[in-house]
mmCIF file of C-alpha atoms in Angstrom:
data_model
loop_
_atom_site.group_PDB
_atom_site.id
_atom_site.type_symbol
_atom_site.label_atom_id
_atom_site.label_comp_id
_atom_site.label_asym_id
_atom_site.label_seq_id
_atom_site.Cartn_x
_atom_site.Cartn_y
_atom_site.Cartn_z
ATOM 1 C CA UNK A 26 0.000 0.000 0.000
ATOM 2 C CA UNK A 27 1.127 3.425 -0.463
ATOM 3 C CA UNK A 28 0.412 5.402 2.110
ATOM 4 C CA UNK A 29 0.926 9.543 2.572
ATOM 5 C CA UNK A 30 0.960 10.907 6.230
ATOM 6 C CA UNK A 31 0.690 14.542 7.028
ATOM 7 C CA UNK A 32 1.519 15.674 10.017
ATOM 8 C CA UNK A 33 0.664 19.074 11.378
ATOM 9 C CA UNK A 34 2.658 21.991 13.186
ATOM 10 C CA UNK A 35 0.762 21.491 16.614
ATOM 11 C CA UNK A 36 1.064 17.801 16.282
ATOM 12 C CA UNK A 37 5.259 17.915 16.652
ATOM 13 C CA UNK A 38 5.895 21.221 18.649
ATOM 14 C CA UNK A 39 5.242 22.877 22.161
ATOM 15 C CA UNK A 40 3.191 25.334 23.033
ATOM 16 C CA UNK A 41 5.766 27.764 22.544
ATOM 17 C CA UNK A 42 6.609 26.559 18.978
ATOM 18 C CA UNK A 43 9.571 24.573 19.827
ATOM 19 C CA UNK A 44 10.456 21.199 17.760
ATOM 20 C CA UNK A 45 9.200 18.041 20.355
ATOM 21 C CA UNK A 46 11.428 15.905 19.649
ATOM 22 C CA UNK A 47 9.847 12.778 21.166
ATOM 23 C CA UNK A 48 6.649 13.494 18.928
ATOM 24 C CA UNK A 49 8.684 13.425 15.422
ATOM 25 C CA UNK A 50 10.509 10.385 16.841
ATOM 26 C CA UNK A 51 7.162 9.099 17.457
ATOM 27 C CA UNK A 52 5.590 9.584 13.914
ATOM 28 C CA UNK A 53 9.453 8.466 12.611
ATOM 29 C CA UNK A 54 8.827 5.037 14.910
ATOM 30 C CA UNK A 55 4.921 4.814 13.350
ATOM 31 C CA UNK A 56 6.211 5.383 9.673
ATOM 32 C CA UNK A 57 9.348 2.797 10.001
ATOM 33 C CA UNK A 58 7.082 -0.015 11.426
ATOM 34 C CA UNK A 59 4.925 0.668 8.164
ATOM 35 C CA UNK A 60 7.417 0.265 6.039
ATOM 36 C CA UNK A 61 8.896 -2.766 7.476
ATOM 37 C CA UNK A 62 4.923 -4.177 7.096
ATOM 38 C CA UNK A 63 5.766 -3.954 3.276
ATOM 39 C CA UNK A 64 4.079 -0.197 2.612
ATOM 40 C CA UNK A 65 5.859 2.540 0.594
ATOM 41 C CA UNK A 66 5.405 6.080 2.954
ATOM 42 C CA UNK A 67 5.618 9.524 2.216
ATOM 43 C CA UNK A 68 5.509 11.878 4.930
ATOM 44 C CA UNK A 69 4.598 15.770 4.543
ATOM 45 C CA UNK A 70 5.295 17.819 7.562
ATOM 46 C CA UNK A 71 3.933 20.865 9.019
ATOM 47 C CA UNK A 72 6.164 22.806 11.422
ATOM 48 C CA UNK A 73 8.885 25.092 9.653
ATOM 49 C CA UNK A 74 7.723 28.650 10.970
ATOM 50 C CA UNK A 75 7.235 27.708 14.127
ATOM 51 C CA UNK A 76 10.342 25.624 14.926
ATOM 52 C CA UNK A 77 12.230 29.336 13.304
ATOM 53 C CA UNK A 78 10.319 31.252 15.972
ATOM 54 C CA UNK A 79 12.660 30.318 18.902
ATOM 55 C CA UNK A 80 15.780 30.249 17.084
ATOM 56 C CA UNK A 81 14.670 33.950 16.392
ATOM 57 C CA UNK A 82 14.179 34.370 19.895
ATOM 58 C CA UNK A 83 10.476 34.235 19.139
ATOM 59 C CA UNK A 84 7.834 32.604 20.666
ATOM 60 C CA UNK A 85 4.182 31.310 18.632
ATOM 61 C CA UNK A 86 2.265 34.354 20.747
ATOM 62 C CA UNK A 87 4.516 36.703 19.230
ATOM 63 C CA UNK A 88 4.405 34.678 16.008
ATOM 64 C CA UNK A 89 4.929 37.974 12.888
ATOM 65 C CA UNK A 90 2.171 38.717 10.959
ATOM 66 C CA UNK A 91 3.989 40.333 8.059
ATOM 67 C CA UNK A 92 4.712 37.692 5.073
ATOM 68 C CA UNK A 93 8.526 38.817 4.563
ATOM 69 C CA UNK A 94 9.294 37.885 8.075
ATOM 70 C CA UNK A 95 7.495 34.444 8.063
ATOM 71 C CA UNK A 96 9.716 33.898 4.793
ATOM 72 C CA UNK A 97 12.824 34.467 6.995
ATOM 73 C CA UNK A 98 11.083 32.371 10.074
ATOM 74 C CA UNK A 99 10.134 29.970 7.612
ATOM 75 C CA UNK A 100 13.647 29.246 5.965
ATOM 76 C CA UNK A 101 15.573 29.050 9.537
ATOM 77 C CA UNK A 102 13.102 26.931 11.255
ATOM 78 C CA UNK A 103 12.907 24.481 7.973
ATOM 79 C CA UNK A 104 16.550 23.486 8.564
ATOM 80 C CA UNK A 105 15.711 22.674 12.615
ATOM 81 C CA UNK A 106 12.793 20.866 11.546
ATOM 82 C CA UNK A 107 14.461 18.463 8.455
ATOM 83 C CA UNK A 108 17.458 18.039 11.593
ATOM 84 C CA UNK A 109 15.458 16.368 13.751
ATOM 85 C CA UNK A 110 13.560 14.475 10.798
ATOM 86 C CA UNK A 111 16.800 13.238 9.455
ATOM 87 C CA UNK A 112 18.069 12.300 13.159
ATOM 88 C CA UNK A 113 14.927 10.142 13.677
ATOM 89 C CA UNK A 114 14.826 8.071 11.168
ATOM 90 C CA UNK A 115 18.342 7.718 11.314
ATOM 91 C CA UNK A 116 17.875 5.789 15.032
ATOM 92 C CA UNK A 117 16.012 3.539 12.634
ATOM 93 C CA UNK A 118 19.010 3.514 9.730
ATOM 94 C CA UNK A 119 16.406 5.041 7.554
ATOM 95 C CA UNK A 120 17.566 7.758 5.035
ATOM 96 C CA UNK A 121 15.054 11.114 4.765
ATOM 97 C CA UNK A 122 14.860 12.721 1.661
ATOM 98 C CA UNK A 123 13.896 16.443 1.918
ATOM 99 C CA UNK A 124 11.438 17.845 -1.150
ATOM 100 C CA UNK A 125 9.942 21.250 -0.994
ATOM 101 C CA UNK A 126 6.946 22.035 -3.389
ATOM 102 C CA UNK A 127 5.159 25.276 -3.893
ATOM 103 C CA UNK A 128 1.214 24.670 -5.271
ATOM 104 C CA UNK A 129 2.963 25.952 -8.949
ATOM 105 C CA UNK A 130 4.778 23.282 -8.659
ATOM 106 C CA UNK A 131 1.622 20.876 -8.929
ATOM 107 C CA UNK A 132 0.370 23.288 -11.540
ATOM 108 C CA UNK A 133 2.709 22.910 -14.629
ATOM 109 C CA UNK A 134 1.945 19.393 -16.176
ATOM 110 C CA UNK A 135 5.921 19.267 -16.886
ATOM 111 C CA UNK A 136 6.177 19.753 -12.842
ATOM 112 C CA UNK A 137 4.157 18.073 -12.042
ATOM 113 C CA UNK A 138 5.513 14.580 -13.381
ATOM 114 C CA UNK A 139 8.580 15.657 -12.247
ATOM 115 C CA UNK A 140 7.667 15.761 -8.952
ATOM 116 C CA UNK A 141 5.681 12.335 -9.381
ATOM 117 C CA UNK A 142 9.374 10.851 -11.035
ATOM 118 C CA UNK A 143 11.340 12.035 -7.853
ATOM 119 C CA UNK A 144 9.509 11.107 -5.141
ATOM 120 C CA UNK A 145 9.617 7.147 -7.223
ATOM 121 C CA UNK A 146 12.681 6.965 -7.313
ATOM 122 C CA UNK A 147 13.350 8.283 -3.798
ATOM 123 C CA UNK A 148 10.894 5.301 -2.744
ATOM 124 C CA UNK A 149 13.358 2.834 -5.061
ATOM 125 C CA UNK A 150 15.881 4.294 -3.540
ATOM 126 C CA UNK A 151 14.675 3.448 0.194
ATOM 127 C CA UNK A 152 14.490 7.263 1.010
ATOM 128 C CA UNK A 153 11.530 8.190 3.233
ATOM 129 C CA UNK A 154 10.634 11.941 1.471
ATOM 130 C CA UNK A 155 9.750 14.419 3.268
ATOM 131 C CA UNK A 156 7.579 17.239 1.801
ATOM 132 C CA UNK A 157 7.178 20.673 2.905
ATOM 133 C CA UNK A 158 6.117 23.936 1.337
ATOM 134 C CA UNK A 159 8.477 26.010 0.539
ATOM 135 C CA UNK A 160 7.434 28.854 2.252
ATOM 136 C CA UNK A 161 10.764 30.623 2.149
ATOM 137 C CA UNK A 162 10.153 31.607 -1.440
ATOM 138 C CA UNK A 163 5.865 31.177 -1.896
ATOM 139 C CA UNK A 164 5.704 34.686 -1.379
ATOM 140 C CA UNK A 165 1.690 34.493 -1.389
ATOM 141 C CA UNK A 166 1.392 30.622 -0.518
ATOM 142 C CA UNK A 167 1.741 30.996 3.204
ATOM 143 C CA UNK A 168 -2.174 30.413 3.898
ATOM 144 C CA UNK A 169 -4.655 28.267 5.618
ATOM 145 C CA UNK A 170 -4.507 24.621 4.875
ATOM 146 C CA UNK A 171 -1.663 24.590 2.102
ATOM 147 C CA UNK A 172 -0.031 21.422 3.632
ATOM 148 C CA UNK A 173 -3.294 19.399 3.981
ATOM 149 C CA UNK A 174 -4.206 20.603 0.946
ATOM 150 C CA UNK A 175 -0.836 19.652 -0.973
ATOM 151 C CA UNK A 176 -0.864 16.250 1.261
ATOM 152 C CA UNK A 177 -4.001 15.495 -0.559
ATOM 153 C CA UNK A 178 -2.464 16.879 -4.248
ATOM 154 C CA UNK A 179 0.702 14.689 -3.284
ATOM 155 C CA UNK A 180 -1.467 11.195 -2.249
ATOM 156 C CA UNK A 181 -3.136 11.799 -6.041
ATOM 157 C CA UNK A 182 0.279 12.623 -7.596
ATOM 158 C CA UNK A 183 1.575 9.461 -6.311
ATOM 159 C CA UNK A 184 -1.215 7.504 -7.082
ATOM 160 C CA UNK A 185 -1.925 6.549 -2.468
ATOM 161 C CA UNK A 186 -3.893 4.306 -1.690
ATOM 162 C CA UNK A 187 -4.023 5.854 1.860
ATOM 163 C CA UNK A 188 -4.223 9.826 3.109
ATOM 164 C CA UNK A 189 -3.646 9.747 6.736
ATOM 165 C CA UNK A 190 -3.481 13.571 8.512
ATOM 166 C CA UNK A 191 -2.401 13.640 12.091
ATOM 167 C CA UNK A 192 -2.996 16.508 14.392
ATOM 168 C CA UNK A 193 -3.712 16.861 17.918
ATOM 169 C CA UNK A 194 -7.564 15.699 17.669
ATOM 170 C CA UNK A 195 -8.916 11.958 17.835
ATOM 171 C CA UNK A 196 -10.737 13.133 14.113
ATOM 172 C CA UNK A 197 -13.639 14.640 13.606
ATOM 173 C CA UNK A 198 -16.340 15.261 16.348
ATOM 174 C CA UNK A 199 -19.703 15.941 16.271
ATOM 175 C CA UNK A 200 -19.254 19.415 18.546
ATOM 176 C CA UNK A 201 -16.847 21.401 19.701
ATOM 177 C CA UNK A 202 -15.280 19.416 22.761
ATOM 178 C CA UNK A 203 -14.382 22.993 24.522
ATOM 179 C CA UNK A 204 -18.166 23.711 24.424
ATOM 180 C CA UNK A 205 -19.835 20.054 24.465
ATOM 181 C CA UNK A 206 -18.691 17.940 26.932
ATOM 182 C CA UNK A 207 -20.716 15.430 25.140
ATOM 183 C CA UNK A 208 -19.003 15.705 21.587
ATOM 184 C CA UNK A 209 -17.764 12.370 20.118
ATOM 185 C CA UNK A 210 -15.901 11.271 17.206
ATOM 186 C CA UNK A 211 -17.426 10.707 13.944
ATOM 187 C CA UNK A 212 -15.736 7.431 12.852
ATOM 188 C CA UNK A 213 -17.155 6.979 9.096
ATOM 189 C CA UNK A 214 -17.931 9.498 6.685
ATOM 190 C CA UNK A 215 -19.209 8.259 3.014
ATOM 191 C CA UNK A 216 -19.038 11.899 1.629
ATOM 192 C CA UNK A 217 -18.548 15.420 2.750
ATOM 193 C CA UNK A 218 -21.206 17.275 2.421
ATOM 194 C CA UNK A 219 -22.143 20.957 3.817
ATOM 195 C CA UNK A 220 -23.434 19.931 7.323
ATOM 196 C CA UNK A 221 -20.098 18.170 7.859
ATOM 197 C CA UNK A 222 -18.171 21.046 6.525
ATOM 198 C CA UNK A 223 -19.864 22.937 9.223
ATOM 199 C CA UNK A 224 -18.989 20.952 11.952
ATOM 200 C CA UNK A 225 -15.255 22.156 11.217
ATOM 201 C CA UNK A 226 -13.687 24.819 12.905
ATOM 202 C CA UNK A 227 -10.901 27.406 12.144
ATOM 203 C CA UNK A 228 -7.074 27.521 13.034
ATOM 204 C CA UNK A 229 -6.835 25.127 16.710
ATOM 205 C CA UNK A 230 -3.157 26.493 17.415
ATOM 206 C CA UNK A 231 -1.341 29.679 17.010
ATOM 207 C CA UNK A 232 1.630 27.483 15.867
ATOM 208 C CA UNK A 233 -0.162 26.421 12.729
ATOM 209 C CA UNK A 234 -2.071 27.481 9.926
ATOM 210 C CA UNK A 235 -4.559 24.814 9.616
ATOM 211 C CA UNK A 236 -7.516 23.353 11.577
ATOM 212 C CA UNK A 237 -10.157 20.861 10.554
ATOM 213 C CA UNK A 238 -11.759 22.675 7.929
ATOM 214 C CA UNK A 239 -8.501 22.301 5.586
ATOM 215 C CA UNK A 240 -8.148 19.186 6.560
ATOM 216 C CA UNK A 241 -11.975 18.669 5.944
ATOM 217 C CA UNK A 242 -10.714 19.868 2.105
ATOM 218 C CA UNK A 243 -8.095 17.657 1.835
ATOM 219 C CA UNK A 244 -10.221 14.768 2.613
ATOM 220 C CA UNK A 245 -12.655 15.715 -0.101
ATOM 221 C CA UNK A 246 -9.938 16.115 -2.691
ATOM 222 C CA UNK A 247 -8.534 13.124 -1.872
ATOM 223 C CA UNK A 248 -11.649 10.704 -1.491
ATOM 224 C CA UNK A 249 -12.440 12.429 -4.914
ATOM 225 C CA UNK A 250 -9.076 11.056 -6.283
ATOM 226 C CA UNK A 251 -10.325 7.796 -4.956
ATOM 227 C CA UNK A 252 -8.152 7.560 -1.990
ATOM 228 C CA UNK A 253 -9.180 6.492 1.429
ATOM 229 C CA UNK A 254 -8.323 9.224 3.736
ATOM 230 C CA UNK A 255 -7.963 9.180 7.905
ATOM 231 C CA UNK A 256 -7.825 11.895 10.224
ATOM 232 C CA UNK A 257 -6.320 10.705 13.782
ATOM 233 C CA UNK A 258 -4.662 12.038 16.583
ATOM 234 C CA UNK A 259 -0.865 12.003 16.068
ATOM 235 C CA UNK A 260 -0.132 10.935 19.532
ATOM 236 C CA UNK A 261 -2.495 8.094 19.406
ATOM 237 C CA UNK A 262 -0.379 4.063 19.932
ATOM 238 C CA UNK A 263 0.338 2.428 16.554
ATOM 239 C CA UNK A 264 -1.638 5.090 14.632
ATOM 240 C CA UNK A 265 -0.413 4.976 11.307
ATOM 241 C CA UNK A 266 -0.247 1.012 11.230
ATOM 242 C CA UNK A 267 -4.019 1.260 12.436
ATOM 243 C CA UNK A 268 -4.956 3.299 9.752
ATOM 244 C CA UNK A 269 -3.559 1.617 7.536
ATOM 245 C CA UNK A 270 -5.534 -1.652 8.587
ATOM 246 C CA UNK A 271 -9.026 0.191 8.877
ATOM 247 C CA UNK A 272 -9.641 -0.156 12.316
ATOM 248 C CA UNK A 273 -12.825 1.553 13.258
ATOM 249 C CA UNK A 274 -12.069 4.269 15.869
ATOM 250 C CA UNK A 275 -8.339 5.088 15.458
ATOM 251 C CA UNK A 276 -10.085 7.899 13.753
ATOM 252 C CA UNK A 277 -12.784 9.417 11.537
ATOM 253 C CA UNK A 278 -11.956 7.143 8.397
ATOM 254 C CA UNK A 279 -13.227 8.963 5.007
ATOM 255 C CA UNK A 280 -14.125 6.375 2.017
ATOM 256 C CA UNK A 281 -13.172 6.550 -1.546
ATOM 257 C CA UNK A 282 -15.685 8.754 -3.885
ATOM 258 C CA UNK A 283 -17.631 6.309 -6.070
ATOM 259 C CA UNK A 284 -15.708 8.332 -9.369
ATOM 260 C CA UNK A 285 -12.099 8.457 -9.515
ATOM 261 C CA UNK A 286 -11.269 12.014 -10.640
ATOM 262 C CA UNK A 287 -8.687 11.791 -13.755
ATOM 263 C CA UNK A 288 -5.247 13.580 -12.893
ATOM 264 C CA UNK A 289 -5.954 16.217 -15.339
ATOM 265 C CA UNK A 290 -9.638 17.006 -13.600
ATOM 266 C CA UNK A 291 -8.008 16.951 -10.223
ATOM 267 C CA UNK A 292 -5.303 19.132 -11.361
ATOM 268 C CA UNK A 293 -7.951 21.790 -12.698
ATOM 269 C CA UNK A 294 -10.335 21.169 -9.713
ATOM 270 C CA UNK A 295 -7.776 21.555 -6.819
ATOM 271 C CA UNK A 296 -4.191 22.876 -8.041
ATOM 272 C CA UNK A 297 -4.580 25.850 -10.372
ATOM 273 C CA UNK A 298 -6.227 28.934 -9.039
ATOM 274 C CA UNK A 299 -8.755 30.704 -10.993
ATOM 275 C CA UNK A 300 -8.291 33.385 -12.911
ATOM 276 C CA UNK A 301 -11.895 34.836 -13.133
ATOM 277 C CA UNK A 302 -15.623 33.805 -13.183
ATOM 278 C CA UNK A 303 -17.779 32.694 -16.198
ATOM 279 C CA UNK A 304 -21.657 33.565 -15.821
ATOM 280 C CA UNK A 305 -23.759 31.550 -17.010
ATOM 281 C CA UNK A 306 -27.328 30.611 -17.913
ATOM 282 C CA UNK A 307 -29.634 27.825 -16.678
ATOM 283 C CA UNK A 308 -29.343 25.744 -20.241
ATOM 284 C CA UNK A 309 -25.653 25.942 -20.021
ATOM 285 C CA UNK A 310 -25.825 25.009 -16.218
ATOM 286 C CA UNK A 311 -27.882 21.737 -17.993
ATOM 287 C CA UNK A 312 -26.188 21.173 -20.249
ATOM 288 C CA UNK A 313 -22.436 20.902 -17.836
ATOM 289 C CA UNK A 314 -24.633 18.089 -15.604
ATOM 290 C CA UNK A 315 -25.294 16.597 -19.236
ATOM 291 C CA UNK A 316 -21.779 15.980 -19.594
ATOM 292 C CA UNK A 317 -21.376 18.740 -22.429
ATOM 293 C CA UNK A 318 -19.155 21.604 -23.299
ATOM 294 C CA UNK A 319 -19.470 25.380 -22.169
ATOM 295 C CA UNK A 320 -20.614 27.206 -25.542
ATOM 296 C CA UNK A 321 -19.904 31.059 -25.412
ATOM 297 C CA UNK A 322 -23.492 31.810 -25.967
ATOM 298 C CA UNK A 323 -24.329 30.070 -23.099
ATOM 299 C CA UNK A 324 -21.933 33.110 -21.103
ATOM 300 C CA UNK A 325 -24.028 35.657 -19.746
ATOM 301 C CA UNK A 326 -21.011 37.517 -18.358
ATOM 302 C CA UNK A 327 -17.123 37.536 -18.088
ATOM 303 C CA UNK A 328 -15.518 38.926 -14.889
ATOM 304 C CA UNK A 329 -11.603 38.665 -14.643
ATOM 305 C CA UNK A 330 -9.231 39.265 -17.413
ATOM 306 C CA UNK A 331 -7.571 35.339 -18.809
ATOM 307 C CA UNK A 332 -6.190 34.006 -21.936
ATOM 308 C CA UNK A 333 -6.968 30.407 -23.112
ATOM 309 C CA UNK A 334 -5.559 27.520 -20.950
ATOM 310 C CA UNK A 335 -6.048 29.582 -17.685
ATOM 311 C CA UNK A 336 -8.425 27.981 -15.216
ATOM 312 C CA UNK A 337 -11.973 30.247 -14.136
ATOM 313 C CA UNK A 338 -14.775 29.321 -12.177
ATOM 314 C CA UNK A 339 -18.423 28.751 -13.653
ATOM 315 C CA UNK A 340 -21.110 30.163 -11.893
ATOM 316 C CA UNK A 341 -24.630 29.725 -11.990
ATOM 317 C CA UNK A 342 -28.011 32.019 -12.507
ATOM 318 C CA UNK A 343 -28.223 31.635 -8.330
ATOM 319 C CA UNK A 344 -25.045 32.859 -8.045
ATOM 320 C CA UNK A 345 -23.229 29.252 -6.876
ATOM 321 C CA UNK A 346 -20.123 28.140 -8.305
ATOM 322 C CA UNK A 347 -21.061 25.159 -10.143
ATOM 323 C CA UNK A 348 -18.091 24.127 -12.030
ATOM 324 C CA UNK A 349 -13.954 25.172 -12.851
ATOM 325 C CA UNK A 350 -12.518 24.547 -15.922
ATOM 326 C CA UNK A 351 -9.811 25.852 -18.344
ATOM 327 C CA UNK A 352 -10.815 27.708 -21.092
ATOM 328 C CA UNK A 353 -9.838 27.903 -24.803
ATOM 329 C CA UNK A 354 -10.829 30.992 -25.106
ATOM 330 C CA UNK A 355 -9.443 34.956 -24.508
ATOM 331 C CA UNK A 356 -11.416 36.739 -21.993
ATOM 332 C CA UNK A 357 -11.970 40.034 -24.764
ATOM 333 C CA UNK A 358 -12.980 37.232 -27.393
ATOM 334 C CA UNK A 359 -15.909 35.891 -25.099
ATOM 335 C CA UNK A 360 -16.992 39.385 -23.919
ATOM 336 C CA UNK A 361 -16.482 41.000 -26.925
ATOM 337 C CA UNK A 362 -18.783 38.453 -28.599
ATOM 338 C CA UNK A 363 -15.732 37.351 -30.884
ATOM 339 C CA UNK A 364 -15.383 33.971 -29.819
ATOM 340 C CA UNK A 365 -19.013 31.591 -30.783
ATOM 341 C CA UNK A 366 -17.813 28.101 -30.334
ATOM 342 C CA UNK A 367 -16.668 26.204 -27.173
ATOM 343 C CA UNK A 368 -15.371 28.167 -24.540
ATOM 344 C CA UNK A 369 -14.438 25.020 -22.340
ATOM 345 C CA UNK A 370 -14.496 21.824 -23.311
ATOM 346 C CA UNK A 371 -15.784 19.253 -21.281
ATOM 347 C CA UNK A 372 -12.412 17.489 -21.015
ATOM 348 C CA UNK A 373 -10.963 20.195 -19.264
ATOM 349 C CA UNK A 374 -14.106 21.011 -16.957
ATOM 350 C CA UNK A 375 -15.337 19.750 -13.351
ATOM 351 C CA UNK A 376 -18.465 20.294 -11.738
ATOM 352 C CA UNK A 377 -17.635 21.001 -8.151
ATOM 353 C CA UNK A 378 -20.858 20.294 -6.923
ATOM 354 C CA UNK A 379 -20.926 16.177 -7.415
ATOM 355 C CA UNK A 380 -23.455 15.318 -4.462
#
């Protein structure tokens, strides 16, 4: 099985943004045991700001707001935080491979199977990789949920069987557990759907970025790639070789979509940001469902300024974002009334809303 494990910032520091040691050396001792069970891991890790916050003298409550400093944070604490990565598996005579990806990276289709061709032949090669952003140089990328959200990119890129994110919750729960003393852990989820999503909270650490919404994201891009995706506690005995087997309760355990998204339709759905919005009417809206093509006379209006192959967003008479593809057509030549035939092909179009 392949499997990819993310693991998030509060899940392998202290509360003042320090690397724990003993909690990377626990996730090092989870992924080893895997391996030796006969699966291939890849491991993306959370945690590079905040283990540069107290080398900088910093702690996470004074953690900078401004993006150029969180650059600087970001490149000195990456360094700490591959250290103690490399000296953990190394207990185990494992070699760590360290691969930084920024989302453009998944965006280029000539990137993109490079990426796909390194991290094989780091798993031929034995070498456990270890993915982070790299938010040294990302000078906008530095945003909620990138690493659950590139975990999920990654697990498709790879062709996973397995997503597994670890962070300092059992999964997901059915209530805030700071407010409900009766919350409890949702174990199975067949889809996610809107009253999930709302369930999901913001940001649960000022060490981090994320909180169970992205990872709520990643789970849907993912399970719409077709690959089983977990979301356990990090600290939790023999987590990763649990997951792995599908034991009920070592987490909330999301199953496979029913479709397997092509790479190309994941790519466009989750990895290339739009570049504007394509209004449309209800017969085009009827004609997406029907599996057809975007014609430009079914474009009521153009907002954003594109060229063809950029990505935009399809919305509907109600105002919802129904779909995202990549269009084969200029911006002026759709508004302008220039361009009459397809304006994105069905090939190169998803419709977001699948439930």
């Amino acid at each position: 099985m392949i499997v990819v494990v993310k693991v998030g910032t509060s899940s392998i520091t202290d509360v003042d943004g320090r690397i724990d040691r003993s909690a990377i050396a626990k996730v090092a001792g989870d992924v080893v045991r895997s391996r030796q069970a006969g699966h291939e891991v890849v491991v993306v890790s959370s945690g590079a700001i905040a283990a540069g916050l107290p080398a900088l003298g910093l702690t996470a409550r004074e953690r900078p707001k401004d993006p150029r400093t969180l650059q600087a944070v970001s490149a000195v604490g990456q360094a700490h935080l591959m250290a103690t990565w490399n000296e953990c598996f190394a207990e185990h005579d494992v070699v760590a491979g360290q691969v930084l990806l920024v989302p453009d990276d998944l965006n280029r289709r000539s990137t993109y199977l490079q990426a796909r061709a390194t991290l094989g032949r780091l798993g031929e090669l034995g070498v456990v990789p270890v993915i982070n952003e790299n938010d040294a140089i990302a000078d906008d990328e530095i945003r909620i949920g990138d690493n659950d959200r590139i975990a999920a990119l990654v697990a498709h890129l790879i062709r996973a069987d397995l997503l597994v994110l670890l962070t300092d919750a059992p999964g997901l729960l059915t209530a805030d557990p700071s407010v409900d003393e009766h919350a409890s852990l949702i174990e199975d989820v067949i889809e996610v759907d809107q009253e999930l999503e709302s369930l999901a909270g913001g940001s649960g650490s000022n060490r981090g970025s994320g909180g169970m919404a992205t990872k709520l994201a990643a789970a849907k891009i993912a399970t719409w790639s077709g690959v089983r995706t977990v979301i356990a506690k990090a600290s939790r005995p023999d987590v990763l070789i649990d997951a792995i087997d599908g034991v009920q309760g070592v987490g909330t355990i999301f199953r496979p979509a029913g479709r397997r998204l092509s790479a190309r339709k994941v790519w466009i759905a989750f990895a290339v940001g739009a570049r504007g919005r394509l209004h449309v009417d209800a017969g085009a809206v009827q004609a997406l469902l029907s599996d057809k093509s975007l014609l430009a006379p079914g474009i009521r209006k153009v907002e954003g300024s594109f060229h063809r192959g950029d990505a935009v967003e399809i919305v509907g008479p109600d105002g919802t974002v129904c779909g995202k593809g990549t269009v084969r057509l200029d911006a002026s030549q759709i508004d302008g009334g220039v361009g009459r035939g397809v304006a994105v092909h069905k090939d190169d179009l998803i419709i977001l809303d699948l439930s």
